Amino acid sequence: MNWKSIVAVVTGASTGIGRATTLEMVRRGSAVVGIARSGENLARLRDDAHGLAGRCETATADVADAAGITATLRQIADRHGRIDVLVNNAGTGAYKPVLQTSLAEFETIMRTNFLGAVTCSLAVLPGMLDRHAGCIVNVSSPSAFSPPPGQAAYAASKAALDAFTESLLLEVRDHGVRVSIVYPGHVVTPLTIEQFKGPALPPKAVCMDAERVARGIVQACESGRFRVYLPWFTGLTPVVKSVAPEFVRRQTLRVQPLNV
């Protein structure tokens, strides 16, 4: 990919993985629009991107607001002529036992983590299909295939995102559009700090910084690889689980005990 000619959109761009991905793409020369709810954090993102090879713009929007985010993406496409790359990264969670999680919290998490990605994809896909070119990267989690206790809503939203992404891949891959899904290990972000405020952090082997995930997202765009596991050995979990499910569940409980 010639990143200097790319127009990209990254959701959840104000912190963590989204922020690092935005800066990585700008560093490579792209025009990147970072979308998030926090105008203050987006202003800091613009400051940090100043002087890099590409150009960073921002837009304040909430992916859970279908009408609002659709209008925002339409304005970006009109202003730049197209959207070449979409990174659906925006996410939220509620880390507590299922009976302590309200139906409203389930709905909020699904609306952000799953339906937000669906809405953004639906907004950019027609243009990508018309041009027979484009790339959509959805940021998932190992929780999608190995859900720990206390993450029922979050894990369900990521599992739904997985199913959507694979079905979408089969529909568009013969029409020039690349679709990938990335599974980051533990990354220290505001969301994961909330997740592990009680128990200890996971083992260092599965921890990584947001910049490493950002490079993985860029590599997914370049290679067209469908599933990207970071670190790579997290991809062994579904294989092991298919033959020894109880072993994987016990290991999950050991690494991420229920935080009551």
C-alpha positions as CSV (number, residue, x, y, z in Angstrom):
1,M,0.0,0.0,0.0
2,N,1.1,3.5,-0.7
3,W,0.2,5.1,2.6
4,K,0.9,8.6,1.3
5,S,-2.2,8.3,-0.9
6,I,-4.4,6.8,1.8
7,V,-7.4,8.4,3.4
8,A,-8.1,6.6,6.7
9,V,-10.6,6.8,9.5
10,V,-9.9,5.4,13.0
11,T,-12.6,5.3,15.6
12,G,-11.8,5.4,19.3
13,A,-8.8,7.5,18.4
14,S,-8.4,9.7,21.5
15,T,-6.5,7.1,23.6
16,G,-4.9,3.7,23.5
17,I,-4.9,1.6,20.4
18,G,-6.9,4.1,18.3
19,R,-4.5,7.0,19.2
20,A,-1.4,4.9,18.4
21,T,-3.0,3.7,15.1
22,T,-3.8,7.2,14.0
23,L,-0.3,8.4,14.7
24,E,1.3,5.3,13.0
25,M,-0.7,6.0,9.8
26,V,0.0,9.7,9.9
27,R,3.7,8.9,10.4
28,R,3.5,6.9,7.1
29,G,2.1,9.8,5.2
30,S,-1.6,9.2,5.3
31,A,-4.5,11.6,5.8
32,V,-6.1,10.2,8.9
33,V,-9.3,11.3,10.6
34,G,-9.5,10.3,14.2
35,I,-13.0,10.0,15.7
36,A,-13.8,9.9,19.4
37,R,-16.1,11.4,21.9
38,S,-13.5,13.4,23.9
39,G,-12.7,16.7,22.2
40,E,-9.9,17.4,24.7
41,N,-8.1,14.2,23.9
42,L,-8.5,14.7,20.2
43,A,-6.9,18.1,20.5
44,R,-3.9,16.4,22.1
45,L,-3.8,13.9,19.3
46,R,-3.6,16.7,16.7
47,D,-0.8,18.3,18.6
48,D,1.2,15.0,18.8
49,A,0.6,14.4,15.0
50,H,1.9,17.9,14.1
51,G,5.0,17.7,12.0
52,L,4.6,14.1,11.0
53,A,4.7,13.0,7.3
54,G,0.9,12.9,6.9
55,R,-2.1,14.9,8.1
56,C,-4.3,14.4,11.1
57,E,-7.8,15.6,11.4
58,T,-10.3,14.8,14.1
59,A,-14.1,14.6,14.5
60,T,-16.0,14.4,17.7
61,A,-18.7,11.7,17.4
62,D,-20.1,8.7,19.1
63,V,-20.2,5.4,17.2
64,A,-23.2,4.4,19.3
65,D,-25.2,7.2,17.7
66,A,-25.9,5.6,14.3
67,A,-27.3,8.7,12.6
68,G,-24.5,11.0,14.0
69,I,-21.6,8.7,13.0
70,T,-23.1,8.0,9.6
71,A,-23.3,11.7,8.9
72,T,-19.7,12.3,10.2
73,L,-18.4,9.6,7.8
74,R,-20.3,11.0,4.9
75,Q,-18.8,14.4,5.6
76,I,-15.3,13.0,5.7
77,A,-15.9,11.1,2.4
78,D,-17.3,14.3,0.8
79,R,-14.3,16.3,2.0
80,H,-11.6,13.9,0.9
81,G,-13.4,12.3,-2.0
82,R,-13.3,8.8,-0.4
83,I,-12.4,6.7,2.6
84,D,-9.8,4.0,1.8
85,V,-9.2,2.5,5.3
86,L,-11.6,2.1,8.2
87,V,-10.4,0.9,11.6
88,N,-13.2,0.1,13.9
89,N,-11.5,0.4,17.3
90,A,-14.0,2.2,19.5
91,G,-15.0,0.1,22.5
92,T,-16.3,0.0,26.0
93,G,-17.0,-2.6,28.7
94,A,-18.5,-3.4,32.0
95,Y,-16.3,-5.7,34.1
96,K,-18.4,-7.3,36.8
97,P,-20.5,-10.5,37.3
98,V,-23.4,-10.9,34.9
99,L,-26.1,-10.5,37.6
100,Q,-24.6,-7.1,38.5
101,T,-24.7,-6.0,34.9
102,S,-27.9,-4.2,33.9
103,L,-29.7,-4.7,30.6
104,A,-28.9,-1.1,29.8
105,E,-25.2,-1.8,30.2
106,F,-25.5,-4.8,27.9
107,E,-27.3,-2.6,25.3
108,T,-24.7,0.2,25.6
109,I,-21.8,-2.2,25.1
110,M,-23.4,-3.9,22.1
111,R,-24.3,-0.6,20.6
112,T,-20.7,0.6,20.8
113,N,-18.5,-2.5,20.3
114,F,-20.7,-4.3,17.8
115,L,-23.3,-2.1,16.2
116,G,-20.9,0.9,16.1
117,A,-18.6,-1.1,13.9
118,V,-21.5,-2.3,11.8
119,T,-22.8,1.2,11.3
120,C,-19.4,2.5,10.3
121,S,-18.8,-0.4,7.9
122,L,-22.2,0.1,6.2
123,A,-21.3,3.8,5.7
124,V,-18.0,3.2,3.9
125,L,-18.7,0.0,2.1
126,P,-20.6,1.4,-0.9
127,G,-17.8,3.7,-1.9
128,M,-15.2,0.9,-1.4
129,L,-17.2,-1.5,-3.5
130,D,-17.7,1.1,-6.2
131,R,-13.9,1.6,-6.4
132,H,-13.1,-2.1,-6.0
133,A,-10.6,-1.0,-3.3
134,G,-10.6,-0.5,0.4
135,C,-9.7,-2.0,3.8
136,I,-11.8,-2.5,7.0
137,V,-10.0,-3.6,10.2
138,N,-12.1,-4.5,13.2
139,V,-10.4,-4.6,16.6
140,S,-11.6,-7.6,18.6
141,S,-10.3,-9.3,21.7
142,P,-9.3,-12.8,22.8
143,S,-12.4,-12.6,25.0
144,A,-14.4,-13.3,21.8
145,F,-13.2,-16.9,21.7
146,S,-12.1,-17.4,25.4
147,P,-14.5,-15.3,27.5
148,P,-13.3,-14.8,31.1
149,P,-15.7,-14.4,34.0
150,G,-17.0,-10.9,34.6
151,Q,-16.9,-10.0,30.9
152,A,-20.2,-11.5,29.6
153,A,-21.3,-8.3,27.9
154,Y,-17.9,-7.3,26.5
155,A,-17.1,-10.9,25.3
156,A,-20.5,-11.2,23.7
157,S,-20.1,-8.0,21.8
158,K,-16.7,-9.1,20.5
159,A,-18.0,-12.5,19.5
160,A,-20.7,-10.8,17.5
161,L,-18.1,-8.6,15.9
162,D,-16.2,-11.7,14.9
163,A,-19.2,-13.3,13.2
164,F,-20.0,-10.1,11.4
165,T,-16.5,-9.6,10.2
166,E,-16.1,-13.1,8.8
167,S,-19.5,-13.0,7.0
168,L,-18.5,-9.6,5.6
169,L,-15.2,-11.0,4.4
170,L,-17.0,-13.7,2.3
171,E,-19.2,-11.1,0.7
172,V,-16.6,-8.5,-0.3
173,R,-13.2,-10.2,-0.8
174,D,-13.8,-10.9,-4.4
175,H,-14.7,-7.2,-5.0
176,G,-11.4,-5.6,-4.1
177,V,-12.2,-4.9,-0.4
178,R,-10.0,-6.3,2.3
179,V,-11.4,-7.2,5.7
180,S,-9.3,-8.1,8.8
181,I,-9.9,-8.7,12.5
182,V,-7.2,-8.1,15.1
183,Y,-7.0,-9.7,18.5
184,P,-4.7,-7.7,20.8
185,G,-3.4,-9.2,24.0
186,H,-3.5,-7.0,27.1
187,V,-2.8,-3.4,26.3
188,V,-2.7,-0.8,29.0
189,T,-5.5,1.6,28.1
190,P,-8.2,3.4,30.1
191,L,-10.5,0.5,29.2
192,T,-8.2,-2.3,30.4
193,I,-7.2,-0.4,33.5
194,E,-10.9,-0.5,34.5
195,Q,-10.9,-4.2,33.7
196,F,-8.0,-5.1,35.9
197,K,-8.6,-2.6,38.8
198,G,-9.1,-5.6,41.2
199,P,-7.0,-8.6,40.1
200,A,-3.4,-8.6,39.1
201,L,-2.4,-7.8,35.5
202,P,-2.2,-10.8,33.1
203,P,1.3,-12.4,32.5
204,K,3.8,-10.2,30.7
205,A,3.9,-12.7,27.8
206,V,0.4,-11.5,26.7
207,C,0.9,-7.8,27.4
208,M,2.0,-5.3,24.8
209,D,2.0,-1.6,24.1
210,A,-0.6,0.2,21.9
211,E,2.1,1.0,19.4
212,R,2.8,-2.7,18.7
213,V,-0.9,-3.2,18.1
214,A,-1.0,-0.2,15.8
215,R,1.8,-1.7,13.7
216,G,-0.2,-5.0,13.6
217,I,-3.3,-3.1,12.3
218,V,-1.2,-1.5,9.6
219,Q,0.3,-4.9,8.6
220,A,-3.2,-6.3,8.4
221,C,-4.1,-3.6,5.9
222,E,-1.0,-4.3,3.9
223,S,-1.2,-8.1,3.9
224,G,-4.9,-8.6,3.7
225,R,-4.6,-11.3,6.3
226,F,-8.0,-12.0,7.9
227,R,-7.1,-12.9,11.5
228,V,-4.2,-11.2,13.2
229,Y,-3.3,-12.4,16.7
230,L,-1.1,-10.2,18.9
231,P,1.0,-11.8,20.3
232,W,0.8,-14.6,17.7
233,F,0.4,-17.4,20.2
234,T,-3.0,-16.2,21.4
235,G,-4.2,-17.7,18.1
236,L,-3.4,-21.1,19.6
237,T,-6.2,-20.8,22.1
238,P,-9.1,-21.7,19.8
239,V,-7.1,-24.7,18.6
240,V,-6.4,-25.9,22.1
241,K,-9.9,-25.2,23.2
242,S,-11.4,-27.3,20.4
243,V,-9.6,-30.4,21.9
244,A,-9.3,-29.5,25.6
245,P,-12.0,-26.9,26.4
246,E,-11.9,-27.4,30.2
247,F,-8.2,-26.9,30.3
248,V,-8.5,-23.6,28.6
249,R,-11.4,-22.5,30.9
250,R,-9.3,-23.4,34.0
251,Q,-6.3,-21.4,32.6
252,T,-8.7,-18.5,31.9
253,L,-9.9,-18.5,35.5
254,R,-6.3,-18.6,36.7
255,V,-5.2,-15.7,34.7
256,Q,-8.4,-13.6,35.0
257,P,-10.3,-14.6,38.2
258,L,-13.7,-13.1,38.7
259,N,-13.5,-9.6,40.3
260,V,-16.5,-9.4,42.6
